[in-house]
Every structure is written in structure tokens, then in C-alpha cells.
PDB file of C-alpha atoms in Angstrom:
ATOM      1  CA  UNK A   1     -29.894  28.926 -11.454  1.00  0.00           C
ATOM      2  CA  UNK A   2     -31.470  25.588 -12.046  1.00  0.00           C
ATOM      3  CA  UNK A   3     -33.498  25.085 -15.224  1.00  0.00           C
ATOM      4  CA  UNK A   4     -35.317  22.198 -16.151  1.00  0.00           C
ATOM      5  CA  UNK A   5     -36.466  22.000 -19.982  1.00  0.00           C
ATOM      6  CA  UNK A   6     -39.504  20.036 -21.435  1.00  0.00           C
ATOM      7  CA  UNK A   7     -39.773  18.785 -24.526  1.00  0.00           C
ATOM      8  CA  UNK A   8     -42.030  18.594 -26.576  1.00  0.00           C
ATOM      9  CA  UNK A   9     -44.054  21.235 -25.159  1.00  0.00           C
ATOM     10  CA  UNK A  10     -47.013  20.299 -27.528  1.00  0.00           C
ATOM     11  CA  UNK A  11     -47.383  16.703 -27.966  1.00  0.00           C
ATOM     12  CA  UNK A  12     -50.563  15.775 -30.685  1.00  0.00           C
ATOM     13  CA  UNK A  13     -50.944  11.502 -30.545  1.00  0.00           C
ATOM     14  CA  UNK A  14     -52.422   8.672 -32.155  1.00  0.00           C
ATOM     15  CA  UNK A  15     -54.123   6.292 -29.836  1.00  0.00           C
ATOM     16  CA  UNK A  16     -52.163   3.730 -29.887  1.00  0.00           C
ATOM     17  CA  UNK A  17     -48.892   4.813 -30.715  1.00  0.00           C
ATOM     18  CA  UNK A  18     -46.131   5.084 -28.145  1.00  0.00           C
ATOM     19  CA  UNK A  19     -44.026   8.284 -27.515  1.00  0.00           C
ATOM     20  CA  UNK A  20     -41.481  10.020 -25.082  1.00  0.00           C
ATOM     21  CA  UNK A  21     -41.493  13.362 -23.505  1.00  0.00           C
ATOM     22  CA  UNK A  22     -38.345  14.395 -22.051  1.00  0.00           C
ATOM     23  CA  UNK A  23     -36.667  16.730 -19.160  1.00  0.00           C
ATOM     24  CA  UNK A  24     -33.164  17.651 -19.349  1.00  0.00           C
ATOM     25  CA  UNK A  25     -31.867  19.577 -16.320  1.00  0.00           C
ATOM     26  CA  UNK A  26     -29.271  21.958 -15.768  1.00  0.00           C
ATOM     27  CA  UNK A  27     -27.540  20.735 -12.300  1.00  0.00           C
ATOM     28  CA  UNK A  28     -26.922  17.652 -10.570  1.00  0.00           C
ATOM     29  CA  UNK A  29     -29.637  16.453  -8.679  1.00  0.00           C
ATOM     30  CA  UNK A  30     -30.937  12.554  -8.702  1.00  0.00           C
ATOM     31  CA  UNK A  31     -34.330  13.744  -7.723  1.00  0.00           C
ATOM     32  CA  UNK A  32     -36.722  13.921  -9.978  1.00  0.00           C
ATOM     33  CA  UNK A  33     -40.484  13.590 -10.521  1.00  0.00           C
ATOM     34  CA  UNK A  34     -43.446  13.032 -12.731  1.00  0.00           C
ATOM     35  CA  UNK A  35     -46.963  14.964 -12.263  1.00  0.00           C
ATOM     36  CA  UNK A  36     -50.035  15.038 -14.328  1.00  0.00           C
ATOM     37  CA  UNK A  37     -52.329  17.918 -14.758  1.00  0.00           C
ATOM     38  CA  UNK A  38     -55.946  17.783 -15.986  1.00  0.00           C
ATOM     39  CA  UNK A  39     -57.358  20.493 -17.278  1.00  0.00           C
ATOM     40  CA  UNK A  40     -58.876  23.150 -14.034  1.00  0.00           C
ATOM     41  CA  UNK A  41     -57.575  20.460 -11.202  1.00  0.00           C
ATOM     42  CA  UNK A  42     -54.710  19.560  -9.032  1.00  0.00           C
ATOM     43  CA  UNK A  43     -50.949  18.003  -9.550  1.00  0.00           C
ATOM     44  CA  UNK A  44     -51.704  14.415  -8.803  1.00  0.00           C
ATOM     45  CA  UNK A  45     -47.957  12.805  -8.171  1.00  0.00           C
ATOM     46  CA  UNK A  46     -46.990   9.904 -11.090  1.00  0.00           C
ATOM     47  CA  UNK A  47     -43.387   9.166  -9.956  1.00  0.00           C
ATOM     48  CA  UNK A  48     -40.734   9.468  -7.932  1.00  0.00           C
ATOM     49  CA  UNK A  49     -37.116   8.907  -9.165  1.00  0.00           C
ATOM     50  CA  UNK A  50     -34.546   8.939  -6.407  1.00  0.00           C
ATOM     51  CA  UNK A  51     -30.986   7.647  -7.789  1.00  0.00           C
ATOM     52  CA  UNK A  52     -29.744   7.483 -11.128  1.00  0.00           C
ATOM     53  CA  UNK A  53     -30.916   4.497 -13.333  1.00  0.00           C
ATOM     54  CA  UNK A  54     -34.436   4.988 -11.774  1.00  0.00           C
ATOM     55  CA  UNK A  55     -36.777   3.001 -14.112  1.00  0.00           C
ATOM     56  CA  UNK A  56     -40.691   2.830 -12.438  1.00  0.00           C
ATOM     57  CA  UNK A  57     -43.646   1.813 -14.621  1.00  0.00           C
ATOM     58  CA  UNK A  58     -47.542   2.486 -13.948  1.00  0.00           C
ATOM     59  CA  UNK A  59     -49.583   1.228 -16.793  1.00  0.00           C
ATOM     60  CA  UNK A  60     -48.792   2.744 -20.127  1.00  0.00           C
ATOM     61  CA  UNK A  61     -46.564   5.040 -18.366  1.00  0.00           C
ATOM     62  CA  UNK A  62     -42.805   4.474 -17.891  1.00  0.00           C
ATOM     63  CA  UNK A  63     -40.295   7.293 -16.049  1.00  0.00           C
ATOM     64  CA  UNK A  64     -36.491   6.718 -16.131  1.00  0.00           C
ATOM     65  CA  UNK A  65     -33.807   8.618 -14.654  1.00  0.00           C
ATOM     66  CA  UNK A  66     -30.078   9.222 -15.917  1.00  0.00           C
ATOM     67  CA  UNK A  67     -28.186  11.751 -13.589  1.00  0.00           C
ATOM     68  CA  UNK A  68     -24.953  11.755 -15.627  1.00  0.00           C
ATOM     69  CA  UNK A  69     -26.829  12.623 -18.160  1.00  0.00           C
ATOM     70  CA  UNK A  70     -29.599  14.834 -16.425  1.00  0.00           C
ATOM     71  CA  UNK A  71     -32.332  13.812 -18.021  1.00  0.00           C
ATOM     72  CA  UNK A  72     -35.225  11.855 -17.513  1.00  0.00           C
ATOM     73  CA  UNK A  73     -37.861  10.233 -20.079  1.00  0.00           C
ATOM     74  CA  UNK A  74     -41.723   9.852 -19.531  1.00  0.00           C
ATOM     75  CA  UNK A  75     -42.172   6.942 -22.144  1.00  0.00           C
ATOM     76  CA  UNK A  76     -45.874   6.631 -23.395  1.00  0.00           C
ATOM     77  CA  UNK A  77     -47.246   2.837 -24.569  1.00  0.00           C
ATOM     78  CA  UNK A  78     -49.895   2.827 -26.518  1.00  0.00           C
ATOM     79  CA  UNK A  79     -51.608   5.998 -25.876  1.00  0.00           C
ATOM     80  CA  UNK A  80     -55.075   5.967 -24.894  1.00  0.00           C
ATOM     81  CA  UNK A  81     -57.472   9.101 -24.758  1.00  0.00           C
ATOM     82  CA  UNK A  82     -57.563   9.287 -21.367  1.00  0.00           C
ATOM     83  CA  UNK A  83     -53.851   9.799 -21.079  1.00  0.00           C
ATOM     84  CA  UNK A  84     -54.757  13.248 -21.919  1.00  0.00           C
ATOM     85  CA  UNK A  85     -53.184  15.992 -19.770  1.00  0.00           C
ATOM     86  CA  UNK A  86     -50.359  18.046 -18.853  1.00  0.00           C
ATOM     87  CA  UNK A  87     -47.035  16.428 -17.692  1.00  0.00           C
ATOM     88  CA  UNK A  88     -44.853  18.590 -15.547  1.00  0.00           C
ATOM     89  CA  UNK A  89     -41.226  17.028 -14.516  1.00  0.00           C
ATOM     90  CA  UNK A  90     -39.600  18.343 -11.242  1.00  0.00           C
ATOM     91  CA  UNK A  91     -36.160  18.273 -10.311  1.00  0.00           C
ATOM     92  CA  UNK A  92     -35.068  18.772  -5.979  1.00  0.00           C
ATOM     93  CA  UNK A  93     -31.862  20.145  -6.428  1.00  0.00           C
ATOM     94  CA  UNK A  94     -31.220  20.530  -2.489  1.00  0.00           C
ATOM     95  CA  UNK A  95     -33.082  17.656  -1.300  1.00  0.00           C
ATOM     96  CA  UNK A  96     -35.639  19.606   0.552  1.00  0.00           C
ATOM     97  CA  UNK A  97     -38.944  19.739  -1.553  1.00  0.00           C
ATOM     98  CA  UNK A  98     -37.928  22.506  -3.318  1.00  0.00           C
ATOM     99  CA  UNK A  99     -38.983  21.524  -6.443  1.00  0.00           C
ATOM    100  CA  UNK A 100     -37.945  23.495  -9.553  1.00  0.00           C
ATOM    101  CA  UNK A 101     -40.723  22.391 -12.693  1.00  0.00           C
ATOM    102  CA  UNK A 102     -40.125  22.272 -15.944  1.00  0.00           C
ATOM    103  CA  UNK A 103     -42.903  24.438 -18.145  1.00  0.00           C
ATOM    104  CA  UNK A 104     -44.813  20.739 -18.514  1.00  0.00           C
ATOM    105  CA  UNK A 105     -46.095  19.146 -21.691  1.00  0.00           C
ATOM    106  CA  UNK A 106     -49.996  19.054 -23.129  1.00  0.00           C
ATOM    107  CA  UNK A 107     -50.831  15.706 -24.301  1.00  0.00           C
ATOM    108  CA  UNK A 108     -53.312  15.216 -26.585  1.00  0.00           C
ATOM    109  CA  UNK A 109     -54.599  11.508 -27.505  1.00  0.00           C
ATOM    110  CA  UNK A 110     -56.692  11.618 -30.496  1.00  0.00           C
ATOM    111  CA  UNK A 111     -59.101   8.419 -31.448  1.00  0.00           C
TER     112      UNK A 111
ATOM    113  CA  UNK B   1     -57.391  12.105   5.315  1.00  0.00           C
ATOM    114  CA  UNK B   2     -58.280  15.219   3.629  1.00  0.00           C
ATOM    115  CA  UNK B   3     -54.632  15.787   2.348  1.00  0.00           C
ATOM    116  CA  UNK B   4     -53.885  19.351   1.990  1.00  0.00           C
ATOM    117  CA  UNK B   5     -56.808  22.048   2.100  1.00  0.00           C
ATOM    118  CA  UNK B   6     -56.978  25.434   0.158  1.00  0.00           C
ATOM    119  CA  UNK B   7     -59.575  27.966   0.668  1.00  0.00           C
ATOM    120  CA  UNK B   8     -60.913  29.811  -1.617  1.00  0.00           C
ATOM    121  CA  UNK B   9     -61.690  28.318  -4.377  1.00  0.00           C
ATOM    122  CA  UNK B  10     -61.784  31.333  -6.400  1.00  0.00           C
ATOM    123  CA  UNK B  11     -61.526  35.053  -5.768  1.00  0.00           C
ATOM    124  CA  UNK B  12     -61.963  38.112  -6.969  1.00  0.00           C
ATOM    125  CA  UNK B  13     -59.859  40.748  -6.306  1.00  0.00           C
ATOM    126  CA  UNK B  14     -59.478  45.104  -7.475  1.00  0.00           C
ATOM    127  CA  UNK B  15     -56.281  46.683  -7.043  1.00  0.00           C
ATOM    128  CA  UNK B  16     -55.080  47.121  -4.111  1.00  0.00           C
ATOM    129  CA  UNK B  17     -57.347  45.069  -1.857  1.00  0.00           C
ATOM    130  CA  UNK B  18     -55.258  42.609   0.414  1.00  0.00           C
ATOM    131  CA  UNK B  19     -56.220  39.085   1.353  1.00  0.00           C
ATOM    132  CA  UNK B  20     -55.459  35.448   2.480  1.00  0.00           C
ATOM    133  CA  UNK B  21     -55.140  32.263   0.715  1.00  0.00           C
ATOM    134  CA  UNK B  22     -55.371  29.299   3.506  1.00  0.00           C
ATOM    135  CA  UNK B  23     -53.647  26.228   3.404  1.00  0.00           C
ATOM    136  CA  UNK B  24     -54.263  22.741   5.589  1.00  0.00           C
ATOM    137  CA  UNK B  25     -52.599  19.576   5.726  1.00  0.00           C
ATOM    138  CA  UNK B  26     -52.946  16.767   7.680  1.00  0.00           C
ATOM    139  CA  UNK B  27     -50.483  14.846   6.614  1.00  0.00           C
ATOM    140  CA  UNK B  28     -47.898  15.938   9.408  1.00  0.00           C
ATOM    141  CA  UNK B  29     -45.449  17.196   6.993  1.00  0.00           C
ATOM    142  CA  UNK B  30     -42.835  19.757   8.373  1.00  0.00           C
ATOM    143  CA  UNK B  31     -42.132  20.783   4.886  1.00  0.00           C
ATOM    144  CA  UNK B  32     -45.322  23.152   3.082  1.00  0.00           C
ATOM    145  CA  UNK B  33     -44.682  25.813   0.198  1.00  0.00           C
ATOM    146  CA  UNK B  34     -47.087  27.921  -1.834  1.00  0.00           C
ATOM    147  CA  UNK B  35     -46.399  27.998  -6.174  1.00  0.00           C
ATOM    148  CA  UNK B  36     -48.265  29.887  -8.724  1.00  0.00           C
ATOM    149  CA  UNK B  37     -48.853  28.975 -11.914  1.00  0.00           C
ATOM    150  CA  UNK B  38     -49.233  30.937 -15.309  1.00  0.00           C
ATOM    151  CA  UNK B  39     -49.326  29.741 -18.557  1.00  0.00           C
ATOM    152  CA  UNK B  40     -46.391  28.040 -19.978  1.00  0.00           C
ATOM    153  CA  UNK B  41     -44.483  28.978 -17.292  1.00  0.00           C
ATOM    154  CA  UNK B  42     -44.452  25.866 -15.384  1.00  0.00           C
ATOM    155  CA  UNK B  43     -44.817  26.543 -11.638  1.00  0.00           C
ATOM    156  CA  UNK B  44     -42.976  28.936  -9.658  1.00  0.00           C
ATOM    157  CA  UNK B  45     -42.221  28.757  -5.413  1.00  0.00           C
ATOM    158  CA  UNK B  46     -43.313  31.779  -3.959  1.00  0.00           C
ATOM    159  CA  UNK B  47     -42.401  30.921  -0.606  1.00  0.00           C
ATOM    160  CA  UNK B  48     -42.153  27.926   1.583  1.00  0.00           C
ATOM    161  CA  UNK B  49     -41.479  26.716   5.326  1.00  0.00           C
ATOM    162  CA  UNK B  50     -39.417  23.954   6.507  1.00  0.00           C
ATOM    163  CA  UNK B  51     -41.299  23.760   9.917  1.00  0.00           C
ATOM    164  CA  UNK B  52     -43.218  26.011  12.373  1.00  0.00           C
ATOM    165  CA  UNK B  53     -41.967  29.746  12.510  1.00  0.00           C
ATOM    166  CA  UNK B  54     -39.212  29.474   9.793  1.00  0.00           C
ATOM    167  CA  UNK B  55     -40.283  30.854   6.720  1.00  0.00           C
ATOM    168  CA  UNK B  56     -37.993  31.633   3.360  1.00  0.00           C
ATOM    169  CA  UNK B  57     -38.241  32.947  -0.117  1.00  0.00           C
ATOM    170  CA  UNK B  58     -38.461  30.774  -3.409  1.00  0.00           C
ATOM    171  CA  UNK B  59     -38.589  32.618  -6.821  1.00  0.00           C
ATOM    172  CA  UNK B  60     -41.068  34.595  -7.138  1.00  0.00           C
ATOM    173  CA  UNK B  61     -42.098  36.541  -3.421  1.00  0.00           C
ATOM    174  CA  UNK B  62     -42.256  40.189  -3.928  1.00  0.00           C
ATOM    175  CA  UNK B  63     -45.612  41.164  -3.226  1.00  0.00           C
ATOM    176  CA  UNK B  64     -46.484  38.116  -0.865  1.00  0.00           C
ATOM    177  CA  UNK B  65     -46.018  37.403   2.644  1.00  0.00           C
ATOM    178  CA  UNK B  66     -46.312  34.090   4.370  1.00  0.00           C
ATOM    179  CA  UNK B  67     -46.199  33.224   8.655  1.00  0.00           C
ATOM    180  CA  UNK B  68     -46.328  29.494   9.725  1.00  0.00           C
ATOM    181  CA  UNK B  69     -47.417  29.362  13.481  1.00  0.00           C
ATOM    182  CA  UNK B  70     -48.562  25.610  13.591  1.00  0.00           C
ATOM    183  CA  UNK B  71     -47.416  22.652  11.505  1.00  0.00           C
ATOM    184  CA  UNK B  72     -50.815  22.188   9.744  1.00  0.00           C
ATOM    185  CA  UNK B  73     -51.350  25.758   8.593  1.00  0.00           C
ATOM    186  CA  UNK B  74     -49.328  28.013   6.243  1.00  0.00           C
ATOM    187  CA  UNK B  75     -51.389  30.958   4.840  1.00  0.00           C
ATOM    188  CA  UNK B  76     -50.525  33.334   1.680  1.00  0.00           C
ATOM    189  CA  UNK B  77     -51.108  36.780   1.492  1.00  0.00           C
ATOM    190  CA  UNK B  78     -51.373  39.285  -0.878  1.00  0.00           C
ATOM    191  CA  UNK B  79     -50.579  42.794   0.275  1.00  0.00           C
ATOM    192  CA  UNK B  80     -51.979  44.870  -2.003  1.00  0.00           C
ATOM    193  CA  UNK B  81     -53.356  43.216  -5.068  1.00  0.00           C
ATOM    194  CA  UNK B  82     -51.581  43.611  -8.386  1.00  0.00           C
ATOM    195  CA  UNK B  83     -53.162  42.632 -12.136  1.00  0.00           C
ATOM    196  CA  UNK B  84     -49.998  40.626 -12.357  1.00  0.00           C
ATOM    197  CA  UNK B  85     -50.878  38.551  -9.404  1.00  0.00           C
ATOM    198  CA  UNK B  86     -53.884  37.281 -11.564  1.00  0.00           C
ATOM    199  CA  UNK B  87     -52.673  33.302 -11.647  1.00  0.00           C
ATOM    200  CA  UNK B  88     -53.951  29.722  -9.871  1.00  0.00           C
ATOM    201  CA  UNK B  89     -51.992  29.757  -6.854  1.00  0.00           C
ATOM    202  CA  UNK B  90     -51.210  25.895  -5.343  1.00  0.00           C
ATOM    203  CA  UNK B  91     -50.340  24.924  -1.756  1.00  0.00           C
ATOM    204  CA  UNK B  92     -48.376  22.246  -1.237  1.00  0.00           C
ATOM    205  CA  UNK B  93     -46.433  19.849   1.503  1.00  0.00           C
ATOM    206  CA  UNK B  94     -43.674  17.718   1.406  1.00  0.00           C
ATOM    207  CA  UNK B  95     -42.326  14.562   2.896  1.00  0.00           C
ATOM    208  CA  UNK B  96     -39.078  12.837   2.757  1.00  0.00           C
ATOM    209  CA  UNK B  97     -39.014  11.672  -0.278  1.00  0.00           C
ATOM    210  CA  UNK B  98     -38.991  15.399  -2.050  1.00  0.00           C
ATOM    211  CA  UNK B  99     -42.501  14.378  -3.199  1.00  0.00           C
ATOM    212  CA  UNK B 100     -45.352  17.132  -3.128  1.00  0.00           C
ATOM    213  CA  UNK B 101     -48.675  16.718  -2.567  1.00  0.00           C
ATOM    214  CA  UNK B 102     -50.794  19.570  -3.574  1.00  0.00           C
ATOM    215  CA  UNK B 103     -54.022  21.302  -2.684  1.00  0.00           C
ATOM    216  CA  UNK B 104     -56.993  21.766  -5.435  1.00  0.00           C
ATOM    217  CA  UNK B 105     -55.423  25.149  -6.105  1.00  0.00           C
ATOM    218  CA  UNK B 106     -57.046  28.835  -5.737  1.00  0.00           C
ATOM    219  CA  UNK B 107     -58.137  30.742  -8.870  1.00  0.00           C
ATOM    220  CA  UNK B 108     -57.366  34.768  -8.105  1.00  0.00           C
ATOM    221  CA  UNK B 109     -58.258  37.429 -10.589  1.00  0.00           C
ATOM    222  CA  UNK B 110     -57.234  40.961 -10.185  1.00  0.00           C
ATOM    223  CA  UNK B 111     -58.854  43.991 -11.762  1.00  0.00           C
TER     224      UNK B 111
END
């Protein structure tokens, strides 16, 4: 049985500083992705990390991917307030949207 | 493009009364699932569909049933409601990538 691990589960920042969240998995895949949460709304999609070595940036926001490994790193820059959410990672482990989610991480930026 | 469609909102529900979560997409996806999620627990699949009139478990079905007789439409429902079904249920399709796209999500209380 696949299980994908968060961690921290709790994350309490300084804007400004920079951080990482990670996601270890427990079986091959090199599928893997990033959501955010806000509090009472939807999974809005962040990345998408196909093949191992993955590196894609948005803003503050940088996701790698290291399938030898299995893990993969949500690196924060800088932290601003409104990066404030919960982060789920997702691993496809039969490359058929199946997604398997890790137990996601609350972020909170304090100013 | 309205992306993919749940309805309700929220719902109240006592023991034992049965009903039907709806779920829409436009987005011509063969690929459409339904999660729930509970706190800390990350999401669970409770079923999904890889295409019109093929239907499968993920994780969590007992209790559930799901029928998909069009590509658009791929409805949840409870059988006879539980207090442990109390969770935010989320519809969601899936394209080639593995990516998800999700629906606003449906808020169901059981007393």
C-alpha cells in the first residue's frame, strides 16, 4: 500500500524567511504533485512533476522531484502572508489519476 | 469553462436518509473520481471511473455507490447515511498528465 508522508505537518513562519516542506513516498512512481488549500475552498493545482529531477518554480514557490530517492521538496522564498494555506503532495503510482495524498501541511505566515 | 461542477453545496443529512452528490465537468476528461476529506487525513478516493460505464473502487467505498452513464456526469451516493460519513466530499477529473482538477467540494453532515 502506497503511503505518502508530509512533513512538517504544522509549519509556523516568519515573513520573509524561506523554508521546505517535504513528501517522501513509499513506491516508485515519478508522478507527483503540488496543491494548495485555503481554508473552506477547493484544491487549486501548483505543480506537476513528471520525471525525476523535476525542478518547476512559480513565484516564491519551488517543487523538485527525486524518484530514487522518493521524495519531493516544496521550497518556500521569502514567505509572504498570503502564502498561507494547506499544501497537500500527491503521488500517481499507476499513471492513471489515481492520486494517493499525503495528510498536507498548514502554513502559517506571520507579519 | 465552468471546470468541474458539484451540487450541493452543503447538506444536511439524519441517519439513514440516502442521497446524491452531482458532479459536472466540461473539460472532456475520460478520467473523474470522487475523495473525501477529514481532518488530518489527507484525502481519500472513494471511487472513480476511467470512462463511461466503468466504474471501480479506491480506498474508502463501503457505504457509497457511484454509475457513470455520460462522460460529463459522475454522481455519488450515499445509501443510507452514517455519522461517519460526516466529511467535505470533492469531485474531481483527470487528464493526461495525472493532474486533477477539482470541484468546490460538498459539505455533508450527518445526525
Amino acid at each position: 500500500e502506497l503511503k505518502v508522508e508530509q512533513n512538517p505537518l504544522f509549519l509556523s513562519m516568519q515573513e520573509g524567511k524561506n523554508y521546505t516542506i517535504y513528501c517522501n513516498y513509499s513506491t516508485t512512481s515519478d508522478r507527483l504533485y503540488w496543491y494548495r488549500q485555503d481554508p473552506g475552498k477547493s484544491l487549486e493545482s501548483l505543480f506537476v512533476l513528471l520525471s525525476n529531477g523535476a525542478v518547476k518554480q512559480e513565484g516564491r514557490l519551488m517543487a523538485s522531484l527525486d524518484t530514487k530517492a522518493r521524495l519531493s521538496t516544496l521550497h518556500i522564498t521569502a514567505a509572504v502572508h498570503d502564502l498561507s494555506a494547506t499544501y497537500f503532495c500527491a503521488v500517481d503510482p499507476e499513471y492513471g489519476n489515481k492520486l494517493v495524498f499525503g495528510a498536507g501541511t498548514i502554513l502559517r505566515v506571520k507579519s | 469553462n465552468a471546470g468541474v461542477t458539484q451540487t450541493p453545496k452543503f447538506q444536511v443529512l439524519k441517519t439513514g436518509q440516502s442521497m446524491t452528490l452531482q458532479c459536472a465537468q466540461d473539460m472532456n476528461h475520460e478520467y473523474m473520481s470522487w475523495y473525501r476529506q477529514d481532518p488530518g487525513m489527507g484525502l481519500r478516493l472513494i471511487h472513480y471511473s476511467v470512462g463511461a460505464g466503468i466504474t471501480d473502487q479506491g480506498e474508502v467505498p463501503n457505504g457509497y455507490n457511484v454509475s457513470r452513464s455520460t462522460t460529463e456526469d459522475f454522481p455519488l451516493r450515499l445509501l443510507s447515511a452514517a455519522p461517519s460519513q460526516t466529511s467535505v466530499y470533492f469531485c474531481a477529473s483527470g487528464g493526461s498528465t495525472g493532474e486533477l482538477f477539482f470541484g468546490e467540494g460538498s459539505r455533508l453532515t450527518v445526525l
